[in-house]
Amino acid sequence: MSDTALHPTTAEALARQPDRLGDTELSDNDYALNSLKAHKQRGLELAVRARWIAMAATAIFLLFVYPDWAVIYYLAILGLMCLNGYFIQKVGRVGQSRQELFLIFVDLALLTFAIVCPNPFATVELPVAFQYRFDNFMYFYVILAVGTLAYSWRTVVAIGTWTTGIWMFGLLLAWWFSTPDLALQAVVYEAFKDAPRILEILDPNSFMFSFRIQEVMVFLLTAVTLGLSIRRFDVLLLSNAALARERANLSRYFSPNVVEQLSKNDDPLKQVKRQKVAILFVDIVGFTQISETKSPYAVITMLREFHARMEREVFRHNGTLDKYLGDGLMATFGTPIAGEHDAEHAVSCACAMQAAMDHWNQERTRRGEEPIEIGVGVHYGDTLLGDIGANRLEFAVIGTAVNVASRLEGLTRVLPARIVVSKDAFDQIPAGTRDLYEGFQRKDDQTVRGIREPISIYYRTSSG
């Protein structure tokens, strides 16, 4: 009953969080529940602050309007309501919480008690019915307004219903146990005996039940209206959270700047087109031999750590993770939107991958594990981009350039080398920045399996 709404800005932040807890995939319901839990706490914090500000403003107003020691009674009630708000924040959670609902009920009962019961410190004793002449019912709207910051539409409607019940119950008790002031009534009657309507309004012993019913009816209608508005807003915000999650999932495959571009365009991936793209292949050298000496769990753990490091470098260099290939992966640079530095980003990524592996191997050596070597191949050329598949679509990059990059990665075993880059890719690097890629050696007329004509390549045998 106390589910809170998702804030639009923080919904995106939550959607960027991992969708895994350990190794367990979160379902859509789990994701929504986790989002609601986080935002419930944020809503409660805002509600408590708003409550304290409202109570402080009310206290200042009372001190200014009623500069009398009797105001201490009302200040004490305000203090109790502030304290109760603190407890509500502590026990509040998503879903039905009986403690939280009870404390909300206490809030309404406290305010009713303060309004209905005469001030024990007051120097002038007035009829109990007079307590209803000061229009203090308006303070219930403060509780209702604060409730919209943290509670679901059901709870907001419940606040309206409970307020109606408590207020009318308090009215009946006050009417039943009050002692009419006949002397004061006689004075008023004598003054307005010729004006029965005015006499009815000014009668000091009249509780004016019609006005009291009007108060709670308007309050209840307001609560229901706010509740429906919150429900509608919740649907919109949860929908926004779902879109944010889809965007976060998209960021697993594309770099953040590409995701930003995709989010601004309508269906950019459905257009089949030819485009020059830089392609990178990387995989583990001698993976079969390594996996034979390890348990399946150890192999999967190793691959997860490997893929995490490789994909981090792909995204850091504005690349797109095309697919995992068991002990390797394929990445593209310039998809779905081409840029001037795609090939340079691919070569930089290859170098960064080797540096990341060197650092990881240092950690593995300290743990007594064998180092792992990788081979990286990079090519730049024409490709065909577009969706493939029938019911399940996949954005594909196909063409001879992809095959060349894959063969160059395999060439790292033959030379041997750690990185092999085609001349087509290396030539795209601006002349002014080639010094950053020292250690590469050129080799002309290199035969590559599956390619008719020999090509020129650049390769590096060290991490640089």
Tab-separated table of C-alpha atoms in Angstrom, residues 58-461:
chain	number	residue	atom	x	y	z
A	58	THR	CA	3.191	26.462	11.448
A	59	ALA	CA	4.969	26.900	14.781
A	60	ILE	CA	6.272	30.324	13.757
A	61	PHE	CA	2.799	31.288	12.566
A	62	LEU	CA	1.219	30.231	15.881
A	63	LEU	CA	3.801	32.146	17.905
A	64	PHE	CA	3.109	35.239	15.846
A	65	VAL	CA	-0.699	34.982	15.928
A	66	TYR	CA	-1.066	33.668	19.510
A	67	PRO	CA	1.747	35.220	21.594
A	68	ASP	CA	0.622	33.424	24.730
A	69	TRP	CA	1.976	30.629	26.951
A	70	ALA	CA	-1.017	28.517	25.942
A	71	VAL	CA	0.561	28.043	22.503
A	72	ILE	CA	3.010	25.570	24.085
A	73	TYR	CA	0.285	22.930	23.875
A	74	TYR	CA	0.117	23.201	20.095
A	75	LEU	CA	3.889	23.366	19.749
A	76	ALA	CA	4.115	20.108	21.679
A	77	ILE	CA	1.625	18.495	19.267
A	78	LEU	CA	3.698	19.720	16.308
A	79	GLY	CA	6.825	18.266	17.915
A	80	LEU	CA	5.142	14.884	18.324
A	81	MET	CA	4.097	14.907	14.671
A	82	CYS	CA	7.668	15.668	13.599
A	83	LEU	CA	8.909	12.778	15.732
A	84	ASN	CA	6.237	10.501	14.287
A	85	GLY	CA	7.404	11.414	10.786
A	86	TYR	CA	10.907	10.278	11.711
A	87	PHE	CA	9.550	6.909	12.838
A	88	ILE	CA	7.515	6.594	9.627
A	89	GLN	CA	10.710	7.047	7.614
A	90	LYS	CA	12.450	4.334	9.635
A	91	VAL	CA	9.757	1.663	9.216
A	92	GLY	CA	8.606	2.612	5.705
A	93	ARG	CA	9.072	0.046	2.938
A	94	VAL	CA	7.563	-1.012	-0.385
A	95	GLY	CA	4.399	-3.076	-0.026
A	96	GLN	CA	2.075	-3.238	2.929
A	97	SER	CA	3.716	-2.259	6.203
A	98	ARG	CA	1.391	-2.391	9.193
A	99	GLN	CA	3.796	-0.374	11.339
A	100	GLU	CA	3.931	2.383	8.750
A	101	LEU	CA	0.178	2.444	8.286
A	102	PHE	CA	-0.315	2.534	12.054
A	103	LEU	CA	2.010	5.528	12.381
A	104	ILE	CA	0.140	7.331	9.601
A	105	PHE	CA	-3.063	6.658	11.532
A	106	VAL	CA	-1.386	8.059	14.668
A	107	ASP	CA	-0.581	11.219	12.690
A	108	LEU	CA	-4.234	11.767	11.869
A	109	ALA	CA	-5.371	10.923	15.408
A	110	LEU	CA	-2.845	13.357	16.921
A	111	LEU	CA	-4.025	16.202	14.722
A	112	THR	CA	-7.677	15.434	15.443
A	113	PHE	CA	-6.965	15.376	19.155
A	114	ALA	CA	-5.168	18.741	18.984
A	115	ILE	CA	-8.054	20.341	17.089
A	116	VAL	CA	-10.993	18.860	18.990
A	117	CYS	CA	-9.745	18.848	22.584
A	118	PRO	CA	-9.630	22.215	24.361
A	119	ASN	CA	-6.202	23.617	25.153
A	120	PRO	CA	-5.526	22.797	28.839
A	121	PHE	CA	-3.282	25.848	29.152
A	122	ALA	CA	-5.831	28.312	27.783
A	123	THR	CA	-6.806	31.101	30.176
A	124	VAL	CA	-10.227	31.588	28.589
A	125	GLU	CA	-12.570	28.614	28.682
A	126	LEU	CA	-14.694	28.298	25.574
A	127	PRO	CA	-17.443	25.806	24.682
A	128	VAL	CA	-16.101	22.658	23.011
A	129	ALA	CA	-18.135	23.432	19.894
A	130	PHE	CA	-16.085	26.608	19.516
A	131	GLN	CA	-13.008	24.496	18.689
A	132	TYR	CA	-14.595	23.860	15.297
A	133	ARG	CA	-14.955	27.557	14.499
A	134	PHE	CA	-11.222	28.119	13.890
A	135	ASP	CA	-11.087	26.168	10.598
A	136	ASN	CA	-8.171	24.059	11.857
A	137	PHE	CA	-9.290	21.207	9.611
A	138	MET	CA	-7.124	22.778	6.887
A	139	TYR	CA	-4.020	21.312	8.570
A	140	PHE	CA	-5.081	17.857	7.397
A	141	TYR	CA	-4.298	19.029	3.881
A	142	VAL	CA	-0.653	19.406	4.925
A	143	ILE	CA	-0.517	15.718	5.877
A	144	LEU	CA	-2.246	14.790	2.632
A	145	ALA	CA	0.137	16.888	0.535
A	146	VAL	CA	3.206	15.441	2.271
A	147	GLY	CA	1.789	11.955	1.730
A	148	THR	CA	1.834	12.430	-2.047
A	149	LEU	CA	5.646	12.627	-1.891
A	150	ALA	CA	6.100	9.137	-0.490
A	151	TYR	CA	2.974	7.005	-0.687
A	152	SER	CA	1.079	5.112	-3.342
A	153	TRP	CA	-2.316	6.173	-4.582
A	154	ARG	CA	-3.946	3.599	-2.311
A	155	THR	CA	-2.335	5.103	0.779
A	156	VAL	CA	-3.280	8.640	-0.245
A	157	VAL	CA	-6.908	7.555	-0.676
A	158	ALA	CA	-6.647	5.733	2.664
A	159	ILE	CA	-5.481	8.976	4.324
A	160	GLY	CA	-8.601	10.667	3.002
A	161	THR	CA	-10.840	7.847	4.221
A	162	TRP	CA	-9.225	7.590	7.652
A	163	THR	CA	-9.334	11.348	8.118
A	164	THR	CA	-13.053	11.322	7.362
A	165	GLY	CA	-13.667	8.548	9.876
A	166	ILE	CA	-11.469	9.966	12.667
A	167	TRP	CA	-12.788	13.488	12.234
A	168	MET	CA	-16.437	12.420	12.358
A	169	PHE	CA	-15.777	10.081	15.294
A	170	GLY	CA	-14.079	12.904	17.193
A	171	LEU	CA	-17.003	15.177	16.352
A	172	LEU	CA	-19.505	12.715	17.773
A	173	LEU	CA	-17.462	12.260	20.971
A	174	ALA	CA	-17.147	16.026	21.435
A	175	TRP	CA	-20.870	16.479	20.893
A	176	TRP	CA	-21.765	13.647	23.286
A	177	PHE	CA	-19.496	14.637	26.178
A	178	SER	CA	-19.609	18.431	25.853
A	179	THR	CA	-21.481	20.569	28.368
A	180	PRO	CA	-23.487	23.380	26.741
A	181	ASP	CA	-22.816	26.908	27.957
A	182	LEU	CA	-26.427	27.976	28.488
A	183	ALA	CA	-25.575	31.432	29.783
A	184	LEU	CA	-23.572	32.358	26.728
A	185	GLN	CA	-26.199	30.805	24.518
A	186	ALA	CA	-28.867	32.935	26.134
A	187	VAL	CA	-26.890	36.107	25.444
A	188	VAL	CA	-26.498	35.214	21.779
A	189	TYR	CA	-30.149	34.221	21.537
A	190	GLU	CA	-31.255	37.521	22.976
A	191	ALA	CA	-29.081	39.471	20.538
A	192	PHE	CA	-30.126	37.592	17.394
A	193	LYS	CA	-33.583	36.251	18.222
A	194	ASP	CA	-34.991	38.050	15.221
A	195	ALA	CA	-32.414	36.555	12.834
A	196	PRO	CA	-32.729	32.759	13.129
A	197	ARG	CA	-30.192	32.019	10.383
A	198	ILE	CA	-27.507	34.179	12.042
A	199	LEU	CA	-28.440	32.682	15.402
A	200	GLU	CA	-27.904	29.200	13.993
A	201	ILE	CA	-24.432	30.155	12.781
A	202	LEU	CA	-23.374	32.029	15.932
A	203	ASP	CA	-24.822	29.587	18.461
A	204	PRO	CA	-21.762	28.861	20.718
A	205	ASN	CA	-23.030	25.337	21.452
A	206	SER	CA	-23.688	24.374	17.822
A	207	PHE	CA	-21.273	21.955	16.143
A	208	MET	CA	-22.678	22.878	12.730
A	209	PHE	CA	-22.780	19.285	11.482
A	210	SER	CA	-23.596	20.317	7.917
A	211	PHE	CA	-20.332	22.278	7.680
A	212	ARG	CA	-18.372	19.436	9.298
A	213	ILE	CA	-19.724	16.974	6.742
A	214	GLN	CA	-18.880	19.415	3.968
A	215	GLU	CA	-15.275	19.616	5.226
A	216	VAL	CA	-14.689	15.883	5.109
A	217	MET	CA	-16.502	15.462	1.778
A	218	VAL	CA	-14.257	18.013	0.082
A	219	PHE	CA	-11.194	16.480	1.741
A	220	LEU	CA	-12.145	12.972	0.654
A	221	LEU	CA	-12.791	14.084	-2.927
A	222	THR	CA	-9.408	15.828	-2.938
A	223	ALA	CA	-7.681	12.684	-1.639
A	224	VAL	CA	-9.336	10.497	-4.288
A	225	THR	CA	-8.405	12.957	-7.041
A	226	LEU	CA	-4.788	13.079	-5.865
A	227	GLY	CA	-4.761	9.297	-5.597
A	228	LEU	CA	-5.925	8.883	-9.203
A	229	SER	CA	-3.349	11.447	-10.318
A	230	ILE	CA	-0.586	9.564	-8.489
A	231	ARG	CA	-1.700	6.286	-10.044
A	232	ARG	CA	-1.578	7.790	-13.523
A	233	PHE	CA	1.813	9.332	-12.789
A	234	ASP	CA	3.105	5.998	-11.459
A	235	VAL	CA	2.220	4.288	-14.728
A	236	LEU	CA	4.072	6.938	-16.721
A	237	LEU	CA	7.127	6.789	-14.472
A	238	LEU	CA	7.302	2.993	-14.453
A	239	SER	CA	7.079	3.118	-18.225
A	240	ASN	CA	9.926	5.621	-18.200
A	241	ALA	CA	11.937	3.276	-15.972
A	242	ALA	CA	11.359	0.445	-18.451
A	243	LEU	CA	12.646	2.642	-21.280
A	244	ALA	CA	15.638	3.609	-19.196
A	245	ARG	CA	16.346	-0.053	-18.545
A	246	GLU	CA	16.156	-0.810	-22.264
A	247	ARG	CA	18.617	1.995	-22.848
A	248	ALA	CA	20.919	0.557	-20.191
A	249	ASN	CA	20.692	-2.856	-21.833
A	250	LEU	CA	21.542	-1.229	-25.165
A	251	SER	CA	24.657	0.271	-23.554
A	252	ARG	CA	25.955	-3.257	-23.020
A	253	TYR	CA	26.440	-3.502	-26.770
A	254	PHE	CA	27.105	0.065	-27.839
A	255	SER	CA	29.350	2.723	-26.378
A	256	PRO	CA	27.583	5.489	-24.393
A	257	ASN	CA	27.918	8.079	-27.164
A	258	VAL	CA	26.362	5.682	-29.689
A	259	VAL	CA	23.509	4.897	-27.288
A	260	GLU	CA	22.894	8.628	-26.955
A	261	GLN	CA	22.717	8.943	-30.731
A	262	LEU	CA	20.449	5.923	-31.129
A	263	SER	CA	18.052	7.262	-28.518
A	264	LYS	CA	17.566	10.434	-30.554
A	265	ASN	CA	16.885	8.742	-33.895
A	266	ASP	CA	13.872	6.758	-35.070
A	267	ASP	CA	14.682	3.200	-36.182
A	268	PRO	CA	18.243	3.945	-37.404
A	269	LEU	CA	19.194	0.249	-37.451
A	270	LYS	CA	16.499	-0.834	-39.921
A	271	GLN	CA	18.240	0.895	-42.812
A	272	VAL	CA	20.423	-1.602	-44.700
A	273	LYS	CA	23.498	0.217	-45.970
A	274	ARG	CA	27.113	-0.142	-46.998
A	275	GLN	CA	29.616	1.571	-44.771
A	276	LYS	CA	33.308	1.550	-43.989
A	277	VAL	CA	33.837	0.063	-40.544
A	278	ALA	CA	36.814	-0.916	-38.409
A	279	ILE	CA	36.525	-4.506	-37.161
A	280	LEU	CA	38.437	-6.026	-34.266
A	281	PHE	CA	38.721	-9.678	-33.314
A	282	VAL	CA	40.358	-10.900	-30.118
A	283	ASP	CA	40.620	-14.293	-28.526
A	284	ILE	CA	42.719	-16.293	-26.089
A	285	VAL	CA	45.771	-18.111	-27.437
A	286	GLY	CA	45.758	-21.803	-26.562
A	287	PHE	CA	42.387	-21.712	-24.868
A	288	THR	CA	41.695	-25.397	-25.491
A	289	GLN	CA	44.832	-26.469	-23.637
A	290	ILE	CA	44.095	-24.068	-20.783
A	291	SER	CA	40.507	-25.250	-20.373
A	292	GLU	CA	41.517	-28.916	-20.266
A	293	THR	CA	43.400	-28.372	-17.008
A	294	LYS	CA	40.605	-26.463	-15.252
A	295	SER	CA	37.190	-27.279	-13.875
A	296	PRO	CA	34.160	-25.994	-15.831
A	297	TYR	CA	33.466	-23.443	-13.096
A	298	ALA	CA	37.043	-22.133	-13.228
A	299	VAL	CA	36.868	-21.863	-17.020
A	300	ILE	CA	33.622	-19.877	-16.924
A	301	THR	CA	34.997	-17.629	-14.176
A	302	MET	CA	38.117	-16.951	-16.228
A	303	LEU	CA	36.083	-16.166	-19.351
A	304	ARG	CA	33.864	-13.759	-17.420
A	305	GLU	CA	36.879	-11.878	-16.116
A	306	PHE	CA	38.427	-11.863	-19.586
A	307	HIS	CA	35.288	-10.642	-21.349
A	308	ALA	CA	34.721	-7.958	-18.719
A	309	ARG	CA	38.179	-6.500	-19.342
A	310	MET	CA	37.881	-6.692	-23.110
A	311	GLU	CA	34.402	-5.150	-23.358
A	312	ARG	CA	35.480	-2.366	-21.008
A	313	GLU	CA	38.186	-1.378	-23.480
A	314	VAL	CA	35.772	-1.653	-26.419
A	315	PHE	CA	33.349	0.794	-24.851
A	316	ARG	CA	36.132	3.041	-23.594
A	317	HIS	CA	37.298	3.441	-27.183
A	318	ASN	CA	33.844	4.190	-28.614
A	319	GLY	CA	33.364	0.719	-30.017
A	320	THR	CA	30.382	-1.588	-30.334
A	321	LEU	CA	30.390	-5.096	-28.910
A	322	ASP	CA	29.119	-7.150	-31.839
A	323	LYS	CA	29.192	-10.619	-30.283
A	324	TYR	CA	31.007	-12.951	-27.918
A	325	LEU	CA	32.845	-15.813	-29.590
A	326	GLY	CA	33.460	-18.254	-26.754
A	327	ASP	CA	37.005	-17.350	-25.723
A	328	GLY	CA	36.961	-14.139	-27.714
A	329	LEU	CA	34.788	-11.385	-29.104
A	330	MET	CA	34.145	-9.293	-32.158
A	331	ALA	CA	33.897	-5.517	-31.907
A	332	THR	CA	33.186	-2.862	-34.497
A	333	PHE	CA	34.079	0.817	-34.608
A	334	GLY	CA	31.877	3.081	-36.676
A	335	THR	CA	28.567	1.281	-36.160
A	336	PRO	CA	25.877	2.201	-36.546
A	337	ILE	CA	27.233	5.700	-37.179
A	338	ALA	CA	30.600	6.180	-38.855
A	339	GLY	CA	33.186	8.609	-37.562
A	340	GLU	CA	36.502	10.047	-38.704
A	341	HIS	CA	38.583	8.136	-36.148
A	342	ASP	CA	36.997	4.681	-36.214
A	343	ALA	CA	40.133	2.850	-37.358
A	344	GLU	CA	42.317	4.774	-34.911
A	345	HIS	CA	39.923	3.875	-32.087
A	346	ALA	CA	40.120	0.218	-33.087
A	347	VAL	CA	43.940	0.185	-33.053
A	348	SER	CA	44.007	2.073	-29.754
A	349	CYS	CA	41.568	-0.466	-28.352
A	350	ALA	CA	43.796	-3.350	-29.471
A	351	CYS	CA	46.771	-1.796	-27.684
A	352	ALA	CA	44.683	-1.115	-24.569
A	353	MET	CA	43.465	-4.724	-24.554
A	354	GLN	CA	47.048	-5.988	-24.478
A	355	ALA	CA	47.899	-3.560	-21.675
A	356	ALA	CA	44.852	-4.735	-19.728
A	357	MET	CA	45.942	-8.342	-20.200
A	358	ASP	CA	49.450	-7.542	-18.946
A	359	HIS	CA	47.965	-6.036	-15.792
A	360	TRP	CA	45.615	-8.997	-15.318
A	361	ASN	CA	48.458	-11.448	-15.818
A	362	GLN	CA	50.377	-9.754	-13.030
A	363	GLU	CA	47.411	-10.404	-10.742
A	364	ARG	CA	47.142	-13.990	-11.939
A	365	THR	CA	50.842	-14.611	-11.347
A	366	ARG	CA	50.543	-13.335	-7.783
A	367	ARG	CA	47.702	-15.834	-7.271
A	368	GLY	CA	49.796	-18.648	-8.667
A	369	GLU	CA	47.845	-18.898	-11.924
A	370	GLU	CA	49.326	-19.149	-15.407
A	371	PRO	CA	49.378	-15.995	-17.579
A	372	ILE	CA	47.020	-15.740	-20.540
A	373	GLU	CA	47.984	-14.473	-23.986
A	374	ILE	CA	45.632	-13.027	-26.550
A	375	GLY	CA	45.795	-12.253	-30.234
A	376	VAL	CA	44.116	-9.185	-31.759
A	377	GLY	CA	43.378	-8.533	-35.423
A	378	VAL	CA	42.132	-5.214	-36.821
A	379	HIS	CA	40.935	-4.335	-40.318
A	380	TYR	CA	39.127	-1.406	-41.908
A	381	GLY	CA	36.950	-1.775	-44.983
A	382	ASP	CA	33.524	-1.889	-46.583
A	383	THR	CA	30.790	-3.791	-44.775
A	384	LEU	CA	27.058	-4.318	-45.046
A	385	LEU	CA	25.019	-3.163	-42.035
A	386	GLY	CA	21.446	-4.089	-41.191
A	387	ASP	CA	19.008	-6.196	-39.225
A	388	ILE	CA	18.879	-9.923	-39.893
A	389	GLY	CA	16.466	-12.526	-38.596
A	390	ALA	CA	12.707	-12.981	-38.661
A	391	ASN	CA	11.122	-12.879	-35.221
A	392	ARG	CA	14.322	-12.162	-33.304
A	393	LEU	CA	16.256	-9.386	-35.008
A	394	GLU	CA	19.986	-8.880	-34.690
A	395	PHE	CA	22.036	-5.984	-35.950
A	396	ALA	CA	24.670	-7.564	-38.179
A	397	VAL	CA	27.927	-6.382	-39.731
A	398	ILE	CA	28.896	-8.648	-42.616
A	399	GLY	CA	31.255	-8.597	-45.576
A	400	THR	CA	34.793	-9.388	-46.672
A	401	ALA	CA	36.226	-6.867	-44.202
A	402	VAL	CA	34.899	-8.957	-41.311
A	403	ASN	CA	36.540	-12.088	-42.682
A	404	VAL	CA	39.838	-10.252	-43.153
A	405	ALA	CA	39.859	-9.036	-39.546
A	406	SER	CA	39.190	-12.576	-38.326
A	407	ARG	CA	42.045	-13.953	-40.456
A	408	LEU	CA	44.403	-11.244	-39.172
A	409	GLU	CA	43.629	-12.305	-35.609
A	410	GLY	CA	44.533	-15.872	-36.581
A	411	LEU	CA	47.741	-14.575	-38.152
A	412	THR	CA	49.004	-13.570	-34.702
A	413	ARG	CA	49.859	-17.263	-34.109
A	414	VAL	CA	51.808	-17.558	-37.356
A	415	LEU	CA	54.084	-14.522	-37.147
A	416	PRO	CA	53.978	-14.684	-34.006
A	417	ALA	CA	52.574	-11.323	-32.899
A	418	ARG	CA	50.259	-9.893	-30.306
A	419	ILE	CA	48.483	-7.461	-32.623
A	420	VAL	CA	48.082	-7.551	-36.406
A	421	VAL	CA	46.601	-4.524	-38.177
A	422	SER	CA	45.923	-4.238	-41.895
A	423	LYS	CA	47.509	-1.404	-43.823
A	424	ASP	CA	44.012	-0.188	-44.678
A	425	ALA	CA	43.336	0.330	-40.974
A	426	PHE	CA	46.751	1.684	-40.034
A	427	ASP	CA	46.702	4.249	-42.831
A	428	GLN	CA	43.572	5.790	-41.311
A	429	ILE	CA	45.583	6.887	-38.264
A	430	PRO	CA	46.512	10.574	-38.609
A	431	ALA	CA	50.233	11.038	-39.317
A	432	GLY	CA	50.582	13.327	-36.333
A	433	THR	CA	49.505	10.642	-33.858
A	434	ARG	CA	51.319	7.598	-35.258
A	435	ASP	CA	54.134	8.087	-32.776
A	436	LEU	CA	51.675	6.903	-30.134
A	437	TYR	CA	51.639	3.492	-31.811
A	438	GLU	CA	55.352	2.775	-31.683
A	439	GLY	CA	56.489	-0.798	-31.832
A	440	PHE	CA	54.508	-1.701	-34.942
A	441	GLN	CA	56.491	-3.221	-37.799
A	442	ARG	CA	55.372	-3.218	-41.394
A	443	LYS	CA	55.322	-6.386	-43.467
A	444	ASP	CA	54.401	-6.339	-47.143
A	445	ASP	CA	53.092	-9.133	-49.330
A	446	GLN	CA	51.719	-11.066	-46.387
A	447	THR	CA	49.664	-14.062	-47.396
A	448	VAL	CA	46.420	-14.341	-45.469
A	449	ARG	CA	44.334	-17.489	-45.531
A	450	GLY	CA	41.101	-17.015	-47.472
A	451	ILE	CA	42.316	-13.871	-49.266
A	452	ARG	CA	43.502	-14.139	-52.861
A	453	GLU	CA	46.035	-11.351	-53.014
A	454	PRO	CA	48.800	-10.742	-50.440
A	455	ILE	CA	48.303	-7.619	-48.310
A	456	SER	CA	50.458	-5.283	-46.271
A	457	ILE	CA	50.133	-5.432	-42.514
A	458	TYR	CA	51.487	-3.842	-39.356
A	459	TYR	CA	52.167	-6.072	-36.371
A	460	ARG	CA	53.518	-5.739	-32.875
A	461	THR	CA	55.115	-8.446	-30.795
